[in-house]
PDB file of C-alpha atoms and ligand atoms in Angstrom:
ATOM      1  CA  UNK A  13     -31.803 -30.653 -14.858  1.00 35.00           C
ATOM      2  CA  UNK A  14     -31.287 -27.219 -16.296  1.00 38.00           C
ATOM      3  CA  UNK A  15     -28.209 -26.804 -14.129  1.00 39.00           C
ATOM      4  CA  UNK A  16     -26.776 -30.129 -15.292  1.00 41.00           C
ATOM      5  CA  UNK A  17     -27.334 -29.253 -18.940  1.00 37.00           C
ATOM      6  CA  UNK A  18     -25.770 -25.845 -18.466  1.00 39.00           C
ATOM      7  CA  UNK A  19     -22.782 -27.355 -16.723  1.00 39.00           C
ATOM      8  CA  UNK A  20     -22.288 -29.914 -19.463  1.00 37.00           C
ATOM      9  CA  UNK A  21     -22.515 -27.165 -22.059  1.00 38.00           C
ATOM     10  CA  UNK A  22     -20.024 -25.114 -20.105  1.00 38.00           C
ATOM     11  CA  UNK A  23     -17.603 -28.046 -19.865  1.00 35.00           C
ATOM     12  CA  UNK A  24     -17.987 -28.601 -23.592  1.00 34.00           C
ATOM     13  CA  UNK A  25     -17.152 -24.942 -24.219  1.00 35.00           C
ATOM     14  CA  UNK A  26     -14.119 -25.122 -21.926  1.00 36.00           C
ATOM     15  CA  UNK A  27     -12.857 -28.248 -23.687  1.00 36.00           C
ATOM     16  CA  UNK A  28     -13.271 -26.497 -27.020  1.00 35.00           C
ATOM     17  CA  UNK A  29     -11.467 -23.418 -25.755  1.00 36.00           C
ATOM     18  CA  UNK A  30      -8.639 -25.555 -24.384  1.00 34.00           C
ATOM     19  CA  UNK A  31      -8.221 -27.242 -27.734  1.00 35.00           C
ATOM     20  CA  UNK A  32      -8.212 -23.886 -29.524  1.00 37.00           C
ATOM     21  CA  UNK A  33      -5.645 -22.427 -27.099  1.00 38.00           C
ATOM     22  CA  UNK A  34      -3.453 -25.481 -27.395  1.00 35.00           C
ATOM     23  CA  UNK A  35      -3.585 -25.326 -31.175  1.00 35.00           C
ATOM     24  CA  UNK A  36      -2.985 -21.578 -31.486  1.00 37.00           C
ATOM     25  CA  UNK A  37       0.822 -21.487 -31.147  1.00 37.00           C
ATOM     26  CA  UNK A  38       1.225 -24.219 -33.759  1.00 40.00           C
ATOM     27  CA  UNK A  39      -1.188 -22.557 -36.164  1.00 41.00           C
ATOM     28  CA  UNK A  40      -0.075 -18.980 -35.700  1.00 43.00           C
ATOM     29  CA  UNK A  41       3.570 -19.357 -34.721  1.00 43.00           C
ATOM     30  CA  UNK A  42       5.760 -17.515 -32.238  1.00 44.00           C
ATOM     31  CA  UNK A  43       4.838 -14.091 -33.618  1.00 44.00           C
ATOM     32  CA  UNK A  44       1.281 -14.422 -32.375  1.00 44.00           C
ATOM     33  CA  UNK A  45       2.517 -15.552 -28.955  1.00 45.00           C
ATOM     34  CA  UNK A  46       4.796 -12.501 -28.732  1.00 47.00           C
ATOM     35  CA  UNK A  47       1.983 -10.064 -29.496  1.00 52.00           C
ATOM     36  CA  UNK A  48      -0.402 -11.642 -26.961  1.00 51.00           C
ATOM     37  CA  UNK A  49      -1.351  -9.154 -24.224  1.00 53.00           C
ATOM     38  CA  UNK A  50       1.326  -9.335 -21.490  1.00 57.00           C
ATOM     39  CA  UNK A  51       0.323  -9.972 -17.901  1.00 74.00           C
ATOM     40  CA  UNK A  52      -0.186  -6.722 -15.952  1.00 84.00           C
ATOM     41  CA  UNK A  53       3.053  -6.302 -13.982  1.00 94.00           C
ATOM     42  CA  UNK A  54       1.523  -5.001 -10.746  1.00 98.00           C
ATOM     43  CA  UNK A  55      -1.122  -6.776  -8.691  1.00 98.00           C
ATOM     44  CA  UNK A  56      -3.227  -5.865  -5.673  1.00 98.00           C
ATOM     45  CA  UNK A  57      -1.807  -7.764  -2.695  1.00 98.00           C
ATOM     46  CA  UNK A  58      -4.500  -9.492  -0.634  1.00 98.00           C
ATOM     47  CA  UNK A  59      -5.241  -8.048   2.816  1.00 98.00           C
ATOM     48  CA  UNK A  60      -3.224 -10.166   5.277  1.00 97.00           C
ATOM     49  CA  UNK A  61      -6.287 -10.396   7.613  1.00 98.00           C
ATOM     50  CA  UNK A  62     -10.069 -10.250   7.187  1.00 98.00           C
ATOM     51  CA  UNK A  63     -11.498  -6.773   6.488  1.00 98.00           C
ATOM     52  CA  UNK A  64     -13.194  -6.703   9.910  1.00 98.00           C
ATOM     53  CA  UNK A  65     -10.090  -7.837  11.829  1.00 98.00           C
ATOM     54  CA  UNK A  66      -9.091  -4.318  12.898  1.00 98.00           C
ATOM     55  CA  UNK A  67     -12.517  -3.425  14.325  1.00 98.00           C
ATOM     56  CA  UNK A  68     -13.401  -1.324  16.203  1.00 98.00           C
ATOM     57  CA  UNK A  69     -10.331   0.816  15.449  1.00 98.00           C
ATOM     58  CA  UNK A  70     -10.533   0.592  11.655  1.00 98.00           C
ATOM     59  CA  UNK A  71     -13.998  -0.434  10.479  1.00 98.00           C
ATOM     60  CA  UNK A  72     -14.653  -3.221   7.985  1.00 98.00           C
ATOM     61  CA  UNK A  73     -16.482  -1.100   5.418  1.00 98.00           C
ATOM     62  CA  UNK A  74     -13.644   1.408   5.257  1.00 98.00           C
ATOM     63  CA  UNK A  75     -11.112  -1.422   4.962  1.00 98.00           C
ATOM     64  CA  UNK A  76     -13.054  -3.101   2.132  1.00 98.00           C
ATOM     65  CA  UNK A  77     -13.424   0.125   0.130  1.00 98.00           C
ATOM     66  CA  UNK A  78      -9.918   1.303   0.906  1.00 98.00           C
ATOM     67  CA  UNK A  79      -8.304  -1.936  -0.233  1.00 98.00           C
ATOM     68  CA  UNK A  80     -10.739  -3.194  -2.863  1.00 98.00           C
ATOM     69  CA  UNK A  81     -11.526   0.132  -4.554  1.00 98.00           C
ATOM     70  CA  UNK A  82      -8.897   2.753  -3.743  1.00 98.00           C
ATOM     71  CA  UNK A  83      -5.777   0.580  -3.689  1.00 98.00           C
ATOM     72  CA  UNK A  84      -7.070  -1.510  -6.601  1.00 98.00           C
ATOM     73  CA  UNK A  85      -7.544   1.712  -8.551  1.00 98.00           C
ATOM     74  CA  UNK A  86      -3.923   2.763  -8.029  1.00 98.00           C
ATOM     75  CA  UNK A  87      -2.738  -0.637  -9.228  1.00 98.00           C
ATOM     76  CA  UNK A  88      -4.897  -0.533 -12.371  1.00 98.00           C
ATOM     77  CA  UNK A  89      -3.777   2.991 -13.277  1.00 98.00           C
ATOM     78  CA  UNK A  90      -0.113   2.175 -12.567  1.00 98.00           C
ATOM     79  CA  UNK A  91      -0.405  -0.783 -14.951  1.00 97.00           C
ATOM     80  CA  UNK A  92      -1.961   1.501 -17.591  1.00 96.00           C
ATOM     81  CA  UNK A  93       0.928   3.952 -17.169  1.00 96.00           C
ATOM     82  CA  UNK A  94       3.792   1.446 -17.424  1.00 96.00           C
ATOM     83  CA  UNK A  95       2.122  -0.161 -20.447  1.00 95.00           C
ATOM     84  CA  UNK A  96       2.889   3.147 -22.228  1.00 94.00           C
ATOM     85  CA  UNK A  97       6.623   2.837 -21.410  1.00 95.00           C
ATOM     86  CA  UNK A  98       7.821  -0.685 -22.321  1.00 93.00           C
ATOM     87  CA  UNK A  99      11.385   0.279 -21.363  1.00 94.00           C
ATOM     88  CA  UNK A 100      10.262   0.196 -17.706  1.00 95.00           C
ATOM     89  CA  UNK A 101       9.197  -3.454 -17.873  1.00 92.00           C
ATOM     90  CA  UNK A 102      10.389  -5.593 -14.988  1.00 94.00           C
ATOM     91  CA  UNK A 103      11.086  -2.745 -12.560  1.00 96.00           C
ATOM     92  CA  UNK A 104       9.643  -2.906  -9.075  1.00 97.00           C
ATOM     93  CA  UNK A 105       7.446  -0.051  -7.917  1.00 98.00           C
ATOM     94  CA  UNK A 106      10.123   0.898  -5.368  1.00 97.00           C
ATOM     95  CA  UNK A 107      12.722   1.174  -8.113  1.00 97.00           C
ATOM     96  CA  UNK A 108      10.377   3.307 -10.228  1.00 98.00           C
ATOM     97  CA  UNK A 109       9.720   5.643  -7.286  1.00 98.00           C
ATOM     98  CA  UNK A 110      13.380   5.890  -6.296  1.00 98.00           C
ATOM     99  CA  UNK A 111      14.290   8.008  -9.336  1.00 96.00           C
ATOM    100  CA  UNK A 112      11.234   9.785 -10.707  1.00 98.00           C
ATOM    101  CA  UNK A 113      13.387  12.245 -12.672  1.00 97.00           C
ATOM    102  CA  UNK A 114      14.828   9.383 -14.720  1.00 96.00           C
ATOM    103  CA  UNK A 115      11.389   8.299 -15.950  1.00 97.00           C
ATOM    104  CA  UNK A 116       9.944   9.301 -19.313  1.00 96.00           C
ATOM    105  CA  UNK A 117       8.011  12.528 -18.853  1.00 95.00           C
ATOM    106  CA  UNK A 118       4.804  10.954 -20.130  1.00 94.00           C
ATOM    107  CA  UNK A 119       4.583   8.491 -17.239  1.00 97.00           C
ATOM    108  CA  UNK A 120       6.382  10.357 -14.426  1.00 97.00           C
ATOM    109  CA  UNK A 121       3.296  11.892 -12.792  1.00 98.00           C
ATOM    110  CA  UNK A 122       1.345   8.645 -13.074  1.00 98.00           C
ATOM    111  CA  UNK A 123       4.151   6.654 -11.435  1.00 98.00           C
ATOM    112  CA  UNK A 124       4.442   9.253  -8.655  1.00 98.00           C
ATOM    113  CA  UNK A 125       0.681   9.237  -7.977  1.00 98.00           C
ATOM    114  CA  UNK A 126      -0.473   5.702  -8.846  1.00 98.00           C
ATOM    115  CA  UNK A 127       2.832   3.972  -8.103  1.00 98.00           C
ATOM    116  CA  UNK A 128       3.091   5.917  -4.855  1.00 98.00           C
ATOM    117  CA  UNK A 129      -0.471   4.877  -4.049  1.00 98.00           C
ATOM    118  CA  UNK A 130       0.360   1.226  -4.720  1.00 98.00           C
ATOM    119  CA  UNK A 131       3.591   1.239  -2.670  1.00 98.00           C
ATOM    120  CA  UNK A 132       2.128   3.268   0.210  1.00 98.00           C
ATOM    121  CA  UNK A 133      -0.959   1.077   0.607  1.00 98.00           C
ATOM    122  CA  UNK A 134       0.996  -2.182   0.247  1.00 98.00           C
ATOM    123  CA  UNK A 135       3.197  -1.028   3.122  1.00 98.00           C
ATOM    124  CA  UNK A 136       0.153   0.096   5.109  1.00 98.00           C
ATOM    125  CA  UNK A 137      -1.691  -3.266   5.092  1.00 98.00           C
ATOM    126  CA  UNK A 138       1.529  -5.034   6.068  1.00 98.00           C
ATOM    127  CA  UNK A 139       2.007  -2.641   9.021  1.00 98.00           C
ATOM    128  CA  UNK A 140      -1.262  -3.405  10.793  1.00 98.00           C
ATOM    129  CA  UNK A 141      -2.500  -6.348  12.830  1.00 98.00           C
ATOM    130  CA  UNK A 142      -5.438  -7.201  15.076  1.00 98.00           C
ATOM    131  CA  UNK A 143      -2.752  -8.064  17.641  1.00 97.00           C
ATOM    132  CA  UNK A 144      -1.006  -4.731  17.112  1.00 97.00           C
ATOM    133  CA  UNK A 145      -0.588  -1.662  19.279  1.00 97.00           C
ATOM    134  CA  UNK A 146       1.567  -1.171  22.313  1.00 97.00           C
ATOM    135  CA  UNK A 147       5.227  -0.283  21.979  1.00 96.00           C
ATOM    136  CA  UNK A 148       8.035  -1.776  19.908  1.00 96.00           C
ATOM    137  CA  UNK A 149      10.600  -3.790  21.807  1.00 87.00           C
ATOM    138  CA  UNK A 150      14.147  -4.490  20.747  1.00 91.00           C
ATOM    139  CA  UNK A 151      16.321  -2.361  18.501  1.00 95.00           C
ATOM    140  CA  UNK A 152      13.526  -0.179  17.143  1.00 97.00           C
ATOM    141  CA  UNK A 153      12.221   0.657  20.617  1.00 97.00           C
ATOM    142  CA  UNK A 154      15.697   1.755  21.643  1.00 97.00           C
ATOM    143  CA  UNK A 155      16.252   3.720  18.442  1.00 98.00           C
ATOM    144  CA  UNK A 156      12.917   5.555  18.835  1.00 98.00           C
ATOM    145  CA  UNK A 157      13.832   6.518  22.404  1.00 97.00           C
ATOM    146  CA  UNK A 158      17.248   7.620  21.188  1.00 97.00           C
ATOM    147  CA  UNK A 159      15.824   9.770  18.399  1.00 98.00           C
ATOM    148  CA  UNK A 160      12.756  11.247  20.104  1.00 98.00           C
ATOM    149  CA  UNK A 161      13.387  10.924  23.851  1.00 98.00           C
ATOM    150  CA  UNK A 162      10.601   8.445  24.590  1.00 98.00           C
ATOM    151  CA  UNK A 163       8.017   6.338  22.777  1.00 98.00           C
ATOM    152  CA  UNK A 164       5.360   8.807  23.952  1.00 98.00           C
ATOM    153  CA  UNK A 165       7.282  11.726  22.482  1.00 98.00           C
ATOM    154  CA  UNK A 166       7.613   9.789  19.210  1.00 98.00           C
ATOM    155  CA  UNK A 167       3.867   9.096  18.948  1.00 98.00           C
ATOM    156  CA  UNK A 168       3.118  12.735  19.760  1.00 98.00           C
ATOM    157  CA  UNK A 169       5.394  13.937  16.958  1.00 98.00           C
ATOM    158  CA  UNK A 170       4.118  11.272  14.546  1.00 98.00           C
ATOM    159  CA  UNK A 171       0.496  12.213  15.203  1.00 98.00           C
ATOM    160  CA  UNK A 172       1.297  15.919  14.918  1.00 98.00           C
ATOM    161  CA  UNK A 173       2.948  15.386  11.508  1.00 98.00           C
ATOM    162  CA  UNK A 174      -0.040  13.388  10.249  1.00 98.00           C
ATOM    163  CA  UNK A 175      -2.595  15.769  11.759  1.00 98.00           C
ATOM    164  CA  UNK A 176      -0.786  18.691  10.142  1.00 97.00           C
ATOM    165  CA  UNK A 177      -1.050  17.397   6.560  1.00 98.00           C
ATOM    166  CA  UNK A 178      -3.198  19.907   4.693  1.00 97.00           C
ATOM    167  CA  UNK A 179      -5.656  17.968   2.548  1.00 97.00           C
ATOM    168  CA  UNK A 180      -4.644  14.484   1.436  1.00 98.00           C
ATOM    169  CA  UNK A 181      -1.343  12.822   2.256  1.00 98.00           C
ATOM    170  CA  UNK A 182       0.589  10.611   4.642  1.00 98.00           C
ATOM    171  CA  UNK A 183       2.505  10.847   7.897  1.00 98.00           C
ATOM    172  CA  UNK A 184       5.674   8.751   8.058  1.00 98.00           C
ATOM    173  CA  UNK A 185       8.300   7.215  10.258  1.00 98.00           C
ATOM    174  CA  UNK A 186      11.257   6.695   7.930  1.00 98.00           C
ATOM    175  CA  UNK A 187      14.998   6.254   7.756  1.00 98.00           C
ATOM    176  CA  UNK A 188      16.761   9.164   6.113  1.00 97.00           C
ATOM    177  CA  UNK A 189      19.774   8.900   3.784  1.00 94.00           C
ATOM    178  CA  UNK A 190      22.100   8.494   6.781  1.00 94.00           C
ATOM    179  CA  UNK A 191      19.744   5.810   8.108  1.00 94.00           C
ATOM    180  CA  UNK A 192      18.585   7.883  11.060  1.00 97.00           C
ATOM    181  CA  UNK A 193      14.940   7.839  12.178  1.00 98.00           C
ATOM    182  CA  UNK A 194      12.868  10.801  10.973  1.00 98.00           C
ATOM    183  CA  UNK A 195       9.222  11.822  10.994  1.00 98.00           C
ATOM    184  CA  UNK A 196       7.973  13.159   7.672  1.00 97.00           C
ATOM    185  CA  UNK A 197       4.829  13.909   5.786  1.00 98.00           C
ATOM    186  CA  UNK A 198       4.105  13.723   2.064  1.00 98.00           C
ATOM    187  CA  UNK A 199       1.257  15.268   0.087  1.00 98.00           C
ATOM    188  CA  UNK A 200      -1.097  13.097  -1.960  1.00 98.00           C
ATOM    189  CA  UNK A 201       0.599   9.734  -2.687  1.00 98.00           C
ATOM    190  CA  UNK A 202       4.149  10.998  -2.370  1.00 98.00           C
ATOM    191  CA  UNK A 203       6.551   8.306  -1.151  1.00 98.00           C
ATOM    192  CA  UNK A 204       9.586   8.824   1.100  1.00 98.00           C
ATOM    193  CA  UNK A 205      11.373   6.496  -1.350  1.00 98.00           C
ATOM    194  CA  UNK A 206      11.443   9.352  -3.880  1.00 98.00           C
ATOM    195  CA  UNK A 207      13.411  11.410  -1.342  1.00 97.00           C
ATOM    196  CA  UNK A 208      15.990   8.660  -0.807  1.00 97.00           C
ATOM    197  CA  UNK A 209      14.376   7.520   2.435  1.00 98.00           C
ATOM    198  CA  UNK A 210      13.157   4.131   3.597  1.00 98.00           C
ATOM    199  CA  UNK A 211       9.556   4.239   4.826  1.00 98.00           C
ATOM    200  CA  UNK A 212       9.035   2.177   7.988  1.00 98.00           C
ATOM    201  CA  UNK A 213       5.469   3.125   8.941  1.00 98.00           C
ATOM    202  CA  UNK A 214       2.993   5.328   7.124  1.00 98.00           C
ATOM    203  CA  UNK A 215      -0.409   6.564   8.201  1.00 98.00           C
ATOM    204  CA  UNK A 216      -2.849   7.461   5.447  1.00 98.00           C
ATOM    205  CA  UNK A 217      -4.661  10.723   6.194  1.00 98.00           C
ATOM    206  CA  UNK A 218      -6.742  10.881   3.019  1.00 98.00           C
ATOM    207  CA  UNK A 219     -10.357  11.233   4.089  1.00 98.00           C
ATOM    208  CA  UNK A 220     -11.105   7.868   2.407  1.00 98.00           C
ATOM    209  CA  UNK A 221      -8.997   6.264   5.159  1.00 98.00           C
ATOM    210  CA  UNK A 222     -11.224   7.414   8.023  1.00 98.00           C
ATOM    211  CA  UNK A 223     -14.241   9.503   7.041  1.00 98.00           C
ATOM    212  CA  UNK A 224     -16.918   6.768   7.244  1.00 97.00           C
ATOM    213  CA  UNK A 225     -16.172   6.124  10.918  1.00 98.00           C
ATOM    214  CA  UNK A 226     -14.441   9.251  12.163  1.00 98.00           C
ATOM    215  CA  UNK A 227     -15.788  11.966   9.810  1.00 97.00           C
ATOM    216  CA  UNK A 228     -13.679  15.088  10.425  1.00 96.00           C
ATOM    217  CA  UNK A 229     -12.052  13.732  13.608  1.00 98.00           C
ATOM    218  CA  UNK A 230      -8.625  12.948  12.177  1.00 98.00           C
ATOM    219  CA  UNK A 231      -6.935  13.079  15.595  1.00 98.00           C
ATOM    220  CA  UNK A 232      -9.264  10.355  16.899  1.00 98.00           C
ATOM    221  CA  UNK A 233      -8.480   8.204  13.854  1.00 98.00           C
ATOM    222  CA  UNK A 234      -4.736   8.658  14.438  1.00 98.00           C
ATOM    223  CA  UNK A 235      -5.110   7.465  18.008  1.00 98.00           C
ATOM    224  CA  UNK A 236      -7.076   4.401  16.815  1.00 98.00           C
ATOM    225  CA  UNK A 237      -4.482   3.728  14.103  1.00 98.00           C
ATOM    226  CA  UNK A 238      -1.704   3.431  16.686  1.00 98.00           C
ATOM    227  CA  UNK A 239      -3.717   0.706  18.457  1.00 98.00           C
ATOM    228  CA  UNK A 240      -3.387  -1.610  15.447  1.00 98.00           C
ATOM    229  CA  UNK A 241       0.199  -0.925  14.367  1.00 98.00           C
ATOM    230  CA  UNK A 242       2.124  -4.180  14.039  1.00 98.00           C
ATOM    231  CA  UNK A 243       5.383  -3.067  15.611  1.00 98.00           C
ATOM    232  CA  UNK A 244       6.996  -6.437  14.940  1.00 97.00           C
ATOM    233  CA  UNK A 245       6.572  -5.810  11.195  1.00 98.00           C
ATOM    234  CA  UNK A 246       7.943  -2.268  11.525  1.00 98.00           C
ATOM    235  CA  UNK A 247      10.872  -3.541  13.581  1.00 97.00           C
ATOM    236  CA  UNK A 248      11.631  -6.188  10.957  1.00 97.00           C
ATOM    237  CA  UNK A 249      11.626  -3.500   8.242  1.00 97.00           C
ATOM    238  CA  UNK A 250      13.912  -1.321  10.378  1.00 97.00           C
ATOM    239  CA  UNK A 251      16.415  -4.145  10.893  1.00 96.00           C
ATOM    240  CA  UNK A 252      16.467  -5.067   7.192  1.00 96.00           C
ATOM    241  CA  UNK A 253      17.002  -1.457   6.123  1.00 95.00           C
ATOM    242  CA  UNK A 254      19.890  -0.974   8.524  1.00 91.00           C
ATOM    243  CA  UNK A 255      21.555  -4.301   7.792  1.00 87.00           C
TER     244      UNK A 255
HETATM  245 MN1   MN B 328      -5.620   5.414   1.018  1.00 88.26          MN
END
């Protein structure tokens, strides 16, 4: 009974609100519509699989916090930053990161850190799969062998770059300006995009990415990470970037 009453009251309130919203533009005119708070330009992309899908390699609690708190935080702070620079409206995060020097000084550091965080994590979720691991076939497999000698030599160099990051940062497989494969690392939320590169695969070596399950054992986390890499997604990215 109480529930029914509450629901009816709620519906009544919604109907009233709908009427008020519908009436507002006519009563207040276009000016009021123009000053209404704009939609935040950047949004947290949903995880493309359940948070526990990458168990036991990447644990569900880490995935939930990493996506729902850390990545969400970068998105919120990026939105706060671009709200201070209306001239940047409509630009993708990749475009913002591609020329940091061209940005207004007041938002440059925030775009580098929060925008980098948003771009890096968006790429990360889309690079993993419960059916991942193994070795890439096709063009990327051949290109990795060409650049590094063998897939094993590539993973060794990739893990060494990520293991060697002092403090927080990322290890990367990227295409350089001449569209050759390179292994890189960036501090904090630095993006290869800001160096004119195309990131293909990034591994997050901030402690928030692995500490709950692996504590200080970053090398063990890196090994587990490679077991869930979706090489088909990386290959697709590689082909698009070289096209
Ligand atoms: Mn992270």
